[in-house]
Short mmCIF file of C-alpha atoms in Angstrom, two decimals:
data_model
loop_
_atom_site.label_atom_id
_atom_site.label_comp_id
_atom_site.label_asym_id
_atom_site.label_seq_id
_atom_site.Cartn_x
_atom_site.Cartn_y
_atom_site.Cartn_z
CA UNK A 1 0.09 -0.08 -0.18
CA UNK A 2 3.17 2.17 1.02
CA UNK A 3 4.33 1.45 -2.87
CA UNK A 4 0.16 3.37 -4.46
CA UNK A 5 1.62 6.78 -3.50
CA UNK A 6 4.84 8.75 -4.50
CA UNK A 7 5.80 12.65 -3.16
CA UNK A 8 7.43 15.15 -5.33
CA UNK A 9 9.14 17.83 -4.20
CA UNK A 10 6.43 19.69 -3.34
CA UNK A 11 5.66 16.99 -0.51
CA UNK A 12 1.76 17.01 -2.63
CA UNK A 13 0.81 13.22 -2.31
CA UNK A 14 0.13 11.55 -5.76
CA UNK A 15 -1.31 8.28 -5.63
CA UNK A 16 -0.52 6.34 -8.63
CA UNK A 17 -3.61 4.46 -10.74
CA UNK A 18 -3.30 0.98 -10.85
CA UNK A 19 -5.56 0.63 -13.75
CA UNK A 20 -2.71 2.27 -15.71
CA UNK A 21 0.64 0.30 -14.82
CA UNK A 22 2.53 -1.28 -17.24
CA UNK A 23 2.21 -4.53 -17.83
CA UNK A 24 4.64 -6.82 -18.78
CA UNK A 25 3.87 -7.57 -22.66
CA UNK A 26 6.93 -11.00 -22.89
CA UNK A 27 6.33 -13.12 -19.70
CA UNK A 28 2.15 -12.67 -19.12
CA UNK A 29 1.58 -15.10 -17.34
CA UNK A 30 3.25 -14.57 -14.22
CA UNK A 31 1.00 -16.34 -12.07
CA UNK A 32 1.17 -19.77 -13.90
CA UNK A 33 -2.65 -19.81 -14.59
CA UNK A 34 -2.67 -22.23 -17.64
CA UNK A 35 1.20 -24.44 -17.42
CA UNK A 36 -1.04 -27.46 -16.72
CA UNK A 37 -4.22 -26.54 -19.55
CA UNK A 38 -3.58 -25.07 -22.82
CA UNK A 39 0.54 -25.50 -23.54
CA UNK A 40 -0.72 -28.44 -26.31
CA UNK A 41 2.01 -29.29 -28.85
CA UNK A 42 1.35 -31.25 -31.66
CA UNK A 43 3.53 -34.24 -30.49
CA UNK A 44 0.28 -34.29 -27.21
CA UNK A 45 -1.71 -33.85 -29.68
CA UNK A 46 -0.66 -36.42 -32.25
CA UNK A 47 1.63 -39.36 -32.57
CA UNK A 48 2.63 -42.05 -34.80
CA UNK A 49 2.55 -45.66 -33.38
CA UNK A 50 5.69 -47.42 -34.13
CA UNK A 51 5.93 -49.66 -37.57
CA UNK A 52 2.71 -46.95 -38.39
CA UNK A 53 4.35 -44.16 -39.82
CA UNK A 54 3.56 -41.64 -42.63
CA UNK A 55 6.24 -40.61 -45.33
CA UNK A 56 9.13 -38.15 -43.61
CA UNK A 57 7.63 -35.13 -45.48
CA UNK A 58 4.29 -35.25 -44.44
CA UNK A 59 5.14 -35.78 -40.65
CA UNK A 60 6.59 -32.87 -41.20
CA UNK A 61 4.49 -30.88 -43.31
CA UNK A 62 1.98 -32.03 -40.57
CA UNK A 63 3.83 -30.61 -37.56
CA UNK A 64 3.96 -27.58 -40.08
CA UNK A 65 1.00 -27.21 -40.27
CA UNK A 66 -0.55 -28.24 -36.90
CA UNK A 67 1.58 -25.24 -35.46
CA UNK A 68 1.49 -22.24 -37.87
CA UNK A 69 -3.02 -22.65 -37.55
CA UNK A 70 -3.15 -23.38 -34.17
CA UNK A 71 -1.26 -20.47 -33.18
CA UNK A 72 -2.69 -18.19 -35.71
CA UNK A 73 -6.46 -18.89 -35.34
CA UNK A 74 -5.29 -18.25 -31.65
CA UNK A 75 -4.24 -14.76 -32.85
CA UNK A 76 -7.33 -13.65 -35.09
CA UNK A 77 -9.70 -14.96 -32.53
CA UNK A 78 -8.33 -13.78 -29.63
CA UNK A 79 -7.46 -10.46 -32.00
CA UNK A 80 -11.72 -10.64 -32.67
CA UNK A 81 -13.56 -11.62 -29.03
CA UNK A 82 -10.20 -10.73 -27.14
CA UNK A 83 -11.71 -7.58 -26.02
CA UNK A 84 -15.18 -7.89 -25.42
CA UNK A 85 -14.72 -11.30 -23.85
CA UNK A 86 -12.64 -9.35 -21.46
CA UNK A 87 -14.67 -6.15 -21.83
CA UNK A 88 -17.21 -9.56 -19.68
CA UNK A 89 -15.30 -11.18 -17.57
CA UNK A 90 -14.41 -7.61 -16.26
CA UNK A 91 -18.01 -6.91 -15.83
CA UNK A 92 -19.08 -9.81 -13.93
CA UNK A 93 -15.83 -9.95 -11.66
CA UNK A 94 -16.94 -6.55 -11.30
CA UNK A 95 -20.62 -7.67 -10.37
CA UNK A 96 -19.21 -10.38 -7.80
CA UNK A 97 -17.11 -7.86 -6.12
CA UNK A 98 -20.37 -5.93 -6.12
CA UNK A 99 -21.99 -7.66 -4.44
CA UNK A 100 -19.67 -9.75 -2.10
CA UNK A 101 -18.60 -5.89 -0.84
CA UNK A 102 -22.53 -4.86 -0.31
CA UNK A 103 -24.40 -7.59 0.49
CA UNK A 104 -22.27 -11.13 1.20
CA UNK A 105 -19.91 -9.04 3.92
CA UNK A 106 -23.32 -7.75 5.25
CA UNK A 107 -25.08 -9.96 5.54
CA UNK A 108 -22.41 -12.35 7.36
CA UNK A 109 -21.98 -9.19 9.17
CA UNK A 110 -25.63 -9.21 10.41
CA UNK A 111 -25.44 -13.14 11.44
CA UNK A 112 -22.16 -12.24 13.77
CA UNK A 113 -24.52 -9.66 15.42
CA UNK A 114 -27.44 -11.54 15.28
CA UNK A 115 -26.08 -14.45 16.63
CA UNK A 116 -23.20 -12.84 19.72
CA UNK A 117 -27.14 -11.47 20.80
CA UNK A 118 -28.30 -14.82 20.77
CA UNK A 119 -25.48 -16.57 22.38
CA UNK A 120 -25.26 -14.39 25.10
CA UNK A 121 -28.96 -15.44 25.91
CA UNK A 122 -28.21 -18.68 25.97
CA UNK A 123 -26.22 -18.06 28.61
CA UNK A 124 -28.04 -16.29 30.45
CA UNK A 125 -30.15 -19.04 30.52
CA UNK A 126 -28.48 -21.99 30.68
CA UNK A 127 -26.41 -20.01 33.48
CA UNK A 128 -29.72 -19.55 35.33
CA UNK A 129 -31.82 -22.70 34.92
CA UNK A 130 -29.35 -25.65 33.67
CA UNK A 131 -26.00 -24.28 35.48
CA UNK A 132 -27.65 -25.31 39.46
CA UNK A 133 -30.05 -28.14 38.49
CA UNK A 134 -27.00 -29.56 37.33
CA UNK A 135 -24.51 -28.64 40.46
CA UNK A 136 -27.64 -30.46 42.19
CA UNK A 137 -26.68 -33.15 40.55
CA UNK A 138 -23.41 -32.94 40.75
CA UNK A 139 -23.71 -33.29 45.22
CA UNK A 140 -26.38 -35.74 45.10
CA UNK A 141 -24.27 -37.70 43.62
CA UNK A 142 -20.27 -36.83 44.56
CA UNK A 143 -21.30 -39.35 47.71
CA UNK A 144 -21.94 -42.41 45.64
CA UNK A 145 -18.95 -45.19 45.46
CA UNK A 146 -18.74 -47.27 42.04
CA UNK A 147 -17.03 -50.82 43.71
CA UNK A 148 -15.94 -52.96 40.89
CA UNK A 149 -16.23 -56.82 42.12
CA UNK A 150 -15.30 -59.69 40.11
CA UNK A 151 -16.53 -62.94 41.09
CA UNK A 152 -15.54 -66.00 39.95
#
């Protein structure tokens, strides 16, 4: 939080906008969330077992076709749908955040406050009615001695 603020020479506080921060164009998955999901290579999809091989030229051309078509298809799809889908995901997470901040947390806090009130009332009832009853039972049965005998 301390790095959100900068001070200039006039000691005025300048707030850095987290929405305009510079992004890393080289490492686009810094948290590695897609490591095991979308790293699909040619060898992961197409494989020829021993004894069943196509011509070497066909194999090389298949590899090139797969790799290039996957690359360009992803590029074209992300160019067409990337921004609208990002807008939808941004809207969805904004709605989730809004509901969490303005509905879920206040509801949980309200339930917590009410449960504390109810627990105090419950505790008072237990201390008033049950504690004396069980203390009396404890005094009655405190003189009971149990002896175990083994019969032959």
